[in-house]
mmCIF file of C-alpha atoms in Angstrom:
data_model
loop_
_atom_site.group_PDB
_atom_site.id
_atom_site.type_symbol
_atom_site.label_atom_id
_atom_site.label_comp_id
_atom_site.label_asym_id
_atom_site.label_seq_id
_atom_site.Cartn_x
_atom_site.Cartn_y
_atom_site.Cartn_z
ATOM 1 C CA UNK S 1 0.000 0.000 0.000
ATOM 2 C CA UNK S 2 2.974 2.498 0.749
ATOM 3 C CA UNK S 3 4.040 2.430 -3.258
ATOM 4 C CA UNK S 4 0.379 3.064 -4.211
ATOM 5 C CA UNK S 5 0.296 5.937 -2.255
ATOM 6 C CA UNK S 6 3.431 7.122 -3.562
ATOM 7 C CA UNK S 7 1.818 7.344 -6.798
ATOM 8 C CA UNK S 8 -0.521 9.987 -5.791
ATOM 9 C CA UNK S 9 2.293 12.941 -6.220
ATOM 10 C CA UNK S 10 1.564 11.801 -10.084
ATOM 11 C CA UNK S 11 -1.701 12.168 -10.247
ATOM 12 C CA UNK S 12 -1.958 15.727 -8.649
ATOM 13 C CA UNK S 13 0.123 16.478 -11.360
ATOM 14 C CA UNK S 14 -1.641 15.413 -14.071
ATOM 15 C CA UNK S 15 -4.580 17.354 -12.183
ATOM 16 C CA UNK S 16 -2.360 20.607 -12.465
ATOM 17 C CA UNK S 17 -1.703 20.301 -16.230
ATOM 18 C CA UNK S 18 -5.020 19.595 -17.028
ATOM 19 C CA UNK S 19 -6.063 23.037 -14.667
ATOM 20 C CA UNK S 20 -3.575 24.906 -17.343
ATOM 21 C CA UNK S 21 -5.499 23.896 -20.385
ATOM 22 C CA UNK S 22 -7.900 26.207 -21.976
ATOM 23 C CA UNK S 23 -10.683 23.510 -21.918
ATOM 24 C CA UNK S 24 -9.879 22.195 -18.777
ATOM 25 C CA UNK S 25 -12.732 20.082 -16.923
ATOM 26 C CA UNK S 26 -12.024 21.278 -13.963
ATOM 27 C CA UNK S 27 -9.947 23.380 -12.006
ATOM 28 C CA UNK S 28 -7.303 22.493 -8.879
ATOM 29 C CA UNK S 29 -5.057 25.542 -7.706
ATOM 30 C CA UNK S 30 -3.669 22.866 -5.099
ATOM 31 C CA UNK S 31 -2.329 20.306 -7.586
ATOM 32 C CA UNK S 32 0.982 21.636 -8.426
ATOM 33 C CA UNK S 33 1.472 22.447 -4.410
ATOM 34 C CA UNK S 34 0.954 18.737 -3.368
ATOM 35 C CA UNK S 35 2.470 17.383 -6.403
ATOM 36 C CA UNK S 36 5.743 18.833 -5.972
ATOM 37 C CA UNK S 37 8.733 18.197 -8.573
ATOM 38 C CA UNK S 38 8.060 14.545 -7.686
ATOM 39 C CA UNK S 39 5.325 14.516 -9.100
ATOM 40 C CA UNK S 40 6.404 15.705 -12.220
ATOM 41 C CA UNK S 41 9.203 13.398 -12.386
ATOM 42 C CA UNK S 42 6.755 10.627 -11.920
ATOM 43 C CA UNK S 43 4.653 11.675 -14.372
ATOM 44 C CA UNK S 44 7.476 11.648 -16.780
ATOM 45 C CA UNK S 45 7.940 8.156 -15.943
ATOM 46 C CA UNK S 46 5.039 6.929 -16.046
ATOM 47 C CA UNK S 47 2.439 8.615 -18.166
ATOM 48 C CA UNK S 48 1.028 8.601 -21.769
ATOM 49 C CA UNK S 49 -1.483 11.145 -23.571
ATOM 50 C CA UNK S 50 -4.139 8.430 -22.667
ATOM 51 C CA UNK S 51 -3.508 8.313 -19.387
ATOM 52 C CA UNK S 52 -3.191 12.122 -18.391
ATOM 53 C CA UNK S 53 -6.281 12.381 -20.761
ATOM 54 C CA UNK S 54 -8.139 9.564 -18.627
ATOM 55 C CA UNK S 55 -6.979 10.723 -15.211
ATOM 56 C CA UNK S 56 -8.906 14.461 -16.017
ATOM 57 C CA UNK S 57 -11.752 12.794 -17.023
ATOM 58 C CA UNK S 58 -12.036 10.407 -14.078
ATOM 59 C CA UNK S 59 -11.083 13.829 -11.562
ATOM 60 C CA UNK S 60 -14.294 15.677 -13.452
ATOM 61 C CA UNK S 61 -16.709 12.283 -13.530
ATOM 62 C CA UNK S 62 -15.944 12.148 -9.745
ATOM 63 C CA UNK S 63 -16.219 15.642 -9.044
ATOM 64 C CA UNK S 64 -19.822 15.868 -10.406
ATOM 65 C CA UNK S 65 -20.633 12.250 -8.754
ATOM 66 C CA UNK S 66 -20.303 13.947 -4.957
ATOM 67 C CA UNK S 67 -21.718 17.190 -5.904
ATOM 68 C CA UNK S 68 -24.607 15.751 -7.230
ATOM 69 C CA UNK S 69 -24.804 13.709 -4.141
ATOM 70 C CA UNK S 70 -24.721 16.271 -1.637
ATOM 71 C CA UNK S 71 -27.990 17.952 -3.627
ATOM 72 C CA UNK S 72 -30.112 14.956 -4.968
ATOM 73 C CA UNK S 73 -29.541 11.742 -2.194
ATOM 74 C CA UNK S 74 -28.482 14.165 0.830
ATOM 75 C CA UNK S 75 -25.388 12.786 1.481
ATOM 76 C CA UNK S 76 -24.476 13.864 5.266
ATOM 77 C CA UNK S 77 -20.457 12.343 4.999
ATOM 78 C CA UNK S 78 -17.681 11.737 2.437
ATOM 79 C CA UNK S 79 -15.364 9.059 2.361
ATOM 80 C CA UNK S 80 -11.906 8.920 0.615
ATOM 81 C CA UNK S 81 -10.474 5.882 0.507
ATOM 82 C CA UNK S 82 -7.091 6.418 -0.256
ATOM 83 C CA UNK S 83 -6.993 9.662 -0.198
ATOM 84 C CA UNK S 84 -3.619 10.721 -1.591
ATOM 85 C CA UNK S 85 -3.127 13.714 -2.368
ATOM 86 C CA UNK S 86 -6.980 14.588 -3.482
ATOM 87 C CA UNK S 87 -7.937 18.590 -2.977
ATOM 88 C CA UNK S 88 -11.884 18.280 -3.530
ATOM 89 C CA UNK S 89 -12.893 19.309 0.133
ATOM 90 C CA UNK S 90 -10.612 22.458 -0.974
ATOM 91 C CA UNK S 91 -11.350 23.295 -4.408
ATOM 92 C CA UNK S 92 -15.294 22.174 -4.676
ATOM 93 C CA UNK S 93 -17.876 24.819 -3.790
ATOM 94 C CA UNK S 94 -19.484 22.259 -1.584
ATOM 95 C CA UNK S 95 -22.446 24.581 -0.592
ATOM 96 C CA UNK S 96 -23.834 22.522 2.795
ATOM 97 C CA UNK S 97 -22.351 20.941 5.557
ATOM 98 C CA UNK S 98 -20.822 17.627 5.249
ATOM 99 C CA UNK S 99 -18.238 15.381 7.597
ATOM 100 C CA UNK S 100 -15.104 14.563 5.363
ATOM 101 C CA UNK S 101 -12.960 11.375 6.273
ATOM 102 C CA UNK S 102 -9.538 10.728 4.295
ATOM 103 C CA UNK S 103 -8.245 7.583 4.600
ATOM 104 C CA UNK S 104 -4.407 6.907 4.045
ATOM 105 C CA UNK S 105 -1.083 6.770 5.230
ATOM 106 C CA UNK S 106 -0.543 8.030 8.293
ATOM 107 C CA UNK S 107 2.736 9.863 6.887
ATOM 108 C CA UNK S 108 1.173 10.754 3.348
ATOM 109 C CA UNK S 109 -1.674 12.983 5.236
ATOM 110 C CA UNK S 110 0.742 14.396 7.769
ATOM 111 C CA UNK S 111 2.545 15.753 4.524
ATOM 112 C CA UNK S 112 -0.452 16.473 2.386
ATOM 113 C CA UNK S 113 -1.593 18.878 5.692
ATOM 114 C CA UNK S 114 1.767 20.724 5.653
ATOM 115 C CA UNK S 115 1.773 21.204 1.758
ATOM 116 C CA UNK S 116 -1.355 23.024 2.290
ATOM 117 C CA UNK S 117 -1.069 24.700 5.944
ATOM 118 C CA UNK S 118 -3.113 27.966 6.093
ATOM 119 C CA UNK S 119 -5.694 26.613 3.234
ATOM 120 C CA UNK S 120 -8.917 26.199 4.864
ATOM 121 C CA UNK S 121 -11.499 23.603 3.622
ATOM 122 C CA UNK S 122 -15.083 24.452 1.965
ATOM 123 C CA UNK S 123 -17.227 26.257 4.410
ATOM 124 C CA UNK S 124 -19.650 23.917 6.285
ATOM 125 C CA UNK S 125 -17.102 20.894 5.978
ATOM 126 C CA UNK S 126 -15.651 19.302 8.930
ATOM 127 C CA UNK S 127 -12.559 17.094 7.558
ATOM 128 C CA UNK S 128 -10.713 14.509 9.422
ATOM 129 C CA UNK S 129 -7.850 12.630 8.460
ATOM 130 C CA UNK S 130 -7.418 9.127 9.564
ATOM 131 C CA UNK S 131 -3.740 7.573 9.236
ATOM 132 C CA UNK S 132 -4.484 3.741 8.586
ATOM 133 C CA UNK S 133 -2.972 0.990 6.537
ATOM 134 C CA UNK S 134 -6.168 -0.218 4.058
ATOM 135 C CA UNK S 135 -4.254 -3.357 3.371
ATOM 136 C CA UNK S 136 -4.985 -4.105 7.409
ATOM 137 C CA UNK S 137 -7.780 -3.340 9.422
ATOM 138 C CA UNK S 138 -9.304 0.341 9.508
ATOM 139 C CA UNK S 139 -12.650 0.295 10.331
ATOM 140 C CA UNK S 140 -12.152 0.848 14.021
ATOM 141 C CA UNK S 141 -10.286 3.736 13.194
ATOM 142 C CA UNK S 142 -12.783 5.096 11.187
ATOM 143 C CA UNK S 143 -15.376 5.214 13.796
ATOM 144 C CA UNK S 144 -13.128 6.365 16.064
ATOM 145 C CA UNK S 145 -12.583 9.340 14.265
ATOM 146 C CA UNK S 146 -16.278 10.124 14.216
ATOM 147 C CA UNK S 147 -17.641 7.900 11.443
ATOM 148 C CA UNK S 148 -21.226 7.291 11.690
ATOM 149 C CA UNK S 149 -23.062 3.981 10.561
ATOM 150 C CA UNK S 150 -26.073 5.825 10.356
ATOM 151 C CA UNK S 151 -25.592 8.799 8.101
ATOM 152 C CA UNK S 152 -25.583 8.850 4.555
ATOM 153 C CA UNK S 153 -22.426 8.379 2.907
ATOM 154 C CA UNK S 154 -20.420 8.910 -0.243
ATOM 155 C CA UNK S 155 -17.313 6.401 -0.962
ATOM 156 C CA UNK S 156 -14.893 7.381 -3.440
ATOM 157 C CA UNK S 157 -12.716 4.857 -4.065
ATOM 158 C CA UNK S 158 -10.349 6.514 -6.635
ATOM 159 C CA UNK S 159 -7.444 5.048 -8.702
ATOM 160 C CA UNK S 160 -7.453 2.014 -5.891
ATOM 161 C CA UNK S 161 -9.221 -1.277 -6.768
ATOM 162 C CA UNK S 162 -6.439 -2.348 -9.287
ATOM 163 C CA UNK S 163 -3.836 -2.056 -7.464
ATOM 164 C CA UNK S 164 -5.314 -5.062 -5.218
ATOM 165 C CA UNK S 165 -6.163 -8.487 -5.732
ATOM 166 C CA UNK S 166 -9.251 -9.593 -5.958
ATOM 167 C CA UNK S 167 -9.946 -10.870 -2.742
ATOM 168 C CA UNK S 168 -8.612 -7.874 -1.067
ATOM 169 C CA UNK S 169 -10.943 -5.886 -3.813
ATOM 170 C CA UNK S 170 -14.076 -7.515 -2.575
ATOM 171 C CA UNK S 171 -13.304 -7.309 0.681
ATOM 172 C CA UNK S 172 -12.863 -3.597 0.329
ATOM 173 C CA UNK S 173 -16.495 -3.067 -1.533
ATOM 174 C CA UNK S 174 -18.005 -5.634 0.994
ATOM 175 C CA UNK S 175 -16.576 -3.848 3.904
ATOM 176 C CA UNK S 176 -18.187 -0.281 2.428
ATOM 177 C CA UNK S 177 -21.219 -2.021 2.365
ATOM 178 C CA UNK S 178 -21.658 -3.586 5.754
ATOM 179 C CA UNK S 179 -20.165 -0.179 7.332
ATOM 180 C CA UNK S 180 -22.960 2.283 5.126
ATOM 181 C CA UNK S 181 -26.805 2.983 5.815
ATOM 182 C CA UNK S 182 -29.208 2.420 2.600
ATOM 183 C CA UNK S 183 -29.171 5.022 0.411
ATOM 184 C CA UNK S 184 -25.456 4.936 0.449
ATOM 185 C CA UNK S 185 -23.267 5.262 -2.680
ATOM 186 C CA UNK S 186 -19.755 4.267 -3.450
ATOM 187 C CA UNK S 187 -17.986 5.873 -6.418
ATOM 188 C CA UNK S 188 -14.748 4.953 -8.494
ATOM 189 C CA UNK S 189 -12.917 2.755 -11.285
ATOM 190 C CA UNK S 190 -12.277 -0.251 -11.969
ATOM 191 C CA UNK S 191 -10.185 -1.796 -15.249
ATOM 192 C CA UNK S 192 -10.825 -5.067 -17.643
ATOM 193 C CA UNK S 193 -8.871 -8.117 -17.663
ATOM 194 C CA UNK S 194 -6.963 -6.742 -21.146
ATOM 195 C CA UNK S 195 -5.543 -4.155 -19.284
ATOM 196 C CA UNK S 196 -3.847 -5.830 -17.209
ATOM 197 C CA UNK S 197 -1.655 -7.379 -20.575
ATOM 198 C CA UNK S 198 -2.152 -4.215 -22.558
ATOM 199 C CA UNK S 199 0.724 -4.266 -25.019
ATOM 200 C CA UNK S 200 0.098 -0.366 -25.960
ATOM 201 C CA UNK S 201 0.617 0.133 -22.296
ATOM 202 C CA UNK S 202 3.385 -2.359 -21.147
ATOM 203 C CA UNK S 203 5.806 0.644 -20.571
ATOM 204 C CA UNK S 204 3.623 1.651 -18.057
ATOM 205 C CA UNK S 205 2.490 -1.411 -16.339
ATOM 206 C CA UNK S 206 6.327 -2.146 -15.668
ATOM 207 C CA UNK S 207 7.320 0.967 -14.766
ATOM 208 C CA UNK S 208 4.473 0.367 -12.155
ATOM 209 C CA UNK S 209 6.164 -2.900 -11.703
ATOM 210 C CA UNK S 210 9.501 -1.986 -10.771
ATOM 211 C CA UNK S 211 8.319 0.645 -8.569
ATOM 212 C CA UNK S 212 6.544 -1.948 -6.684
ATOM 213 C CA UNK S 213 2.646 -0.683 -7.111
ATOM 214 C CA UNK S 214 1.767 -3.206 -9.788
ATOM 215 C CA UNK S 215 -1.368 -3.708 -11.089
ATOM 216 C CA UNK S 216 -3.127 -6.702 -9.990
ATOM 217 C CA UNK S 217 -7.222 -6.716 -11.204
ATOM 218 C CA UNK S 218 -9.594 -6.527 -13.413
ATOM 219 C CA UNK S 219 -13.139 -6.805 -14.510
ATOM 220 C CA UNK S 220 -15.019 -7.408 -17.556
ATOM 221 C CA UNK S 221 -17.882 -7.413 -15.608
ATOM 222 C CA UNK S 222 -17.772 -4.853 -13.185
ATOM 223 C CA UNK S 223 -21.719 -4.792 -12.474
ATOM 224 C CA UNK S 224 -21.829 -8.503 -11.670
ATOM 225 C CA UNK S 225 -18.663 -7.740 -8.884
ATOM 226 C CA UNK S 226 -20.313 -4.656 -7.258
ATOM 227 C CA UNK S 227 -23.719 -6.533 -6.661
ATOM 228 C CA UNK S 228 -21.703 -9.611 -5.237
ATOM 229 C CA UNK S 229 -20.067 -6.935 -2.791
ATOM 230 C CA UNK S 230 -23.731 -5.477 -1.810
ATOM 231 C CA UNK S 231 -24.131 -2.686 -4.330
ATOM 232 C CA UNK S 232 -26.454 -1.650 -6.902
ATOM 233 C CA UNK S 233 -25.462 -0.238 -10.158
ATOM 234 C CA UNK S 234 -26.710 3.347 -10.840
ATOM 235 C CA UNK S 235 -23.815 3.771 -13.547
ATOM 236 C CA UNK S 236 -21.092 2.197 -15.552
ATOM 237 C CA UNK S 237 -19.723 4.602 -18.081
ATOM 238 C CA UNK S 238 -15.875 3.696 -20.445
ATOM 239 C CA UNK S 239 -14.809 7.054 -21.353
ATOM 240 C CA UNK S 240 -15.539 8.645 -24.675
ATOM 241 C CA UNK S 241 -19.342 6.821 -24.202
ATOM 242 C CA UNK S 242 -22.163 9.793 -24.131
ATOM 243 C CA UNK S 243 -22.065 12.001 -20.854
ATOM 244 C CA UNK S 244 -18.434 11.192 -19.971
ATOM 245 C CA UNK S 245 -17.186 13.949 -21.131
ATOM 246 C CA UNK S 246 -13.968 15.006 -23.261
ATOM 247 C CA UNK S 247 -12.709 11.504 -25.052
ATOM 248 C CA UNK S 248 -10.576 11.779 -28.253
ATOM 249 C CA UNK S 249 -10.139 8.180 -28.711
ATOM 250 C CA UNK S 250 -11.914 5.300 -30.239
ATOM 251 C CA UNK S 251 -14.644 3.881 -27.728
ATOM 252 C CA UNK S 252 -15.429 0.412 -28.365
ATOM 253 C CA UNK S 253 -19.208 -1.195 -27.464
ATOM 254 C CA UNK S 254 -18.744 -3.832 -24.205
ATOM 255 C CA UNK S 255 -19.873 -6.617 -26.486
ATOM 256 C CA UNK S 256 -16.003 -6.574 -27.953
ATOM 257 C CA UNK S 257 -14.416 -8.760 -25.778
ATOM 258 C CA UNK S 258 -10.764 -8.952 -24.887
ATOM 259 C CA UNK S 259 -10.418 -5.112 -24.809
ATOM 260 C CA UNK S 260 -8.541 -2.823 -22.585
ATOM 261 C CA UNK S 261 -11.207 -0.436 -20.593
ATOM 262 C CA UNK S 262 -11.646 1.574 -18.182
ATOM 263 C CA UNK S 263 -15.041 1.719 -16.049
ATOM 264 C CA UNK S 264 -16.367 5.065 -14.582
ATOM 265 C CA UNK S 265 -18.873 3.418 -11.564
ATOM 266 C CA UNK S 266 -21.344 4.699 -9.252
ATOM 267 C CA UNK S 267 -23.398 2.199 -6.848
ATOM 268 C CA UNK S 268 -25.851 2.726 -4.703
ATOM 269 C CA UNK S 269 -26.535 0.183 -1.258
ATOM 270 C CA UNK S 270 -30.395 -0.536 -1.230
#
């Protein structure tokens, strides 16, 4: 879990290019603060035009997924799993009160919160970081930090689920489940199989590899594993398919099999 978090210096920095373009989805005056030159560097390493393209869409999918939430299914608390080095209880206009968990590394909050000393969250939002390891067990710690079973919640589960196996990746979902209220939702994405073996993307699967957060999962059928885990399927979108917003690459249907895809999800516990 420590080299997947490492990874999230990358990722705020393919949030801060994307905030320089003139038809950027969205907008993070934090990312180039808690991506640091790292972050560029990794970036370097480890990114294509695909994936910076895919990692703005999947930032502005999930973006509109919890604002959305917090109007149309009252949503009363936020969960980041994984947090990393996400901004959104900084750079979203909220507009009600919400509790805000993040859920990482001990060590990658503590430096996320100095990065951004003197930036205040959202008004209304009460955010609380809580230092676990999600390969172990968290839950405790969650409620100990103020979690309640009771309220409505949001999961966003962002740029995780791959990184584990599959067992660990329905233990996670199951987990969200049993600890949520009905009417809860969990966002995120998932990959197919294919892209696990992608030759287009090899380079970057090995540099993942060698860096020791290698990719380890993935779905063709990503509605069948979220309602095995507890969840209903609101929404499962590929990018480029209507209403995901900017795509410039071919989209193929799901009845092509053996393709590399990623899967846009939102799930709902009834």
């Amino acid at each position: 879990m420590e080299a997947v978090s490492y990874t999230a210096q990358w990722t705020a920095a393919a949030r801060a290019l994307e905030t320089e373009r003139d038809d950027a989805l969205f907008s993070d005056p934090y990312a180039r603060t808690v991506a640091g030159d790292t972050g560029f560097t990794l970036l370097e390493r480890y990114a294509s035009p695909v994936t910076v393209e895919y990692l703005a869409l999947r930032t502005a999918y999930l973006d509109q997924v919890l604002l959305n939430s917090l109007t149309a299914h009252d949503i009363d608390q936020v969960v980041f799993v994984a947090a990393g080095m996400d901004t959104r209880p900084y750079r979203l206009d909220w507009g009600r009160k919400a509790s805000v968990f993040e859920l990482d590394r001990a060590a990658l909050l503590e430096v996320k919160d100095e990065l951004l000393a003197g930036v205040e969250p959202a008004e209304g939002l009460t955010r609380t970081t809580v230092g676990v390891d999600l390969a172990g067990s968290w839950e405790s710690a969650l409620h100990d930090a103020g979690f309640s079973g009771g309220a409505r919640t949001l999961w966003i589960v962002e740029g995780l689920l791959y990184y584990l196996e599959e067992s660990s990746v329905r233990g996670l979902l199951a987990s969200l489940a049993r600890l949520s209220a009905p009417g809860a939702l969990v966002a995120g994405d998932l990959i197919s199989t294919a892209a696990l073996s992608n030759p287009v993307a090899r380079p970057f699967i090995k540099a993942l590899e060698e860096d020791g957060a290698p990719w380890l999962f993935g779905t063709d059928t990503p509605e069948e594993l979220l309602d095995e885990c507890g969840w209903s399927v609101r929404e499962i979108k590929q990018p480029g398919e209507e209403g995901s917003g900017r795509w410039p690459y071919l989209v193929l249907p799901r009845q092509v099999t053996d393709v590399p895809r990623n899967f846009l999800f939102t799930a709902e516990l009834v």
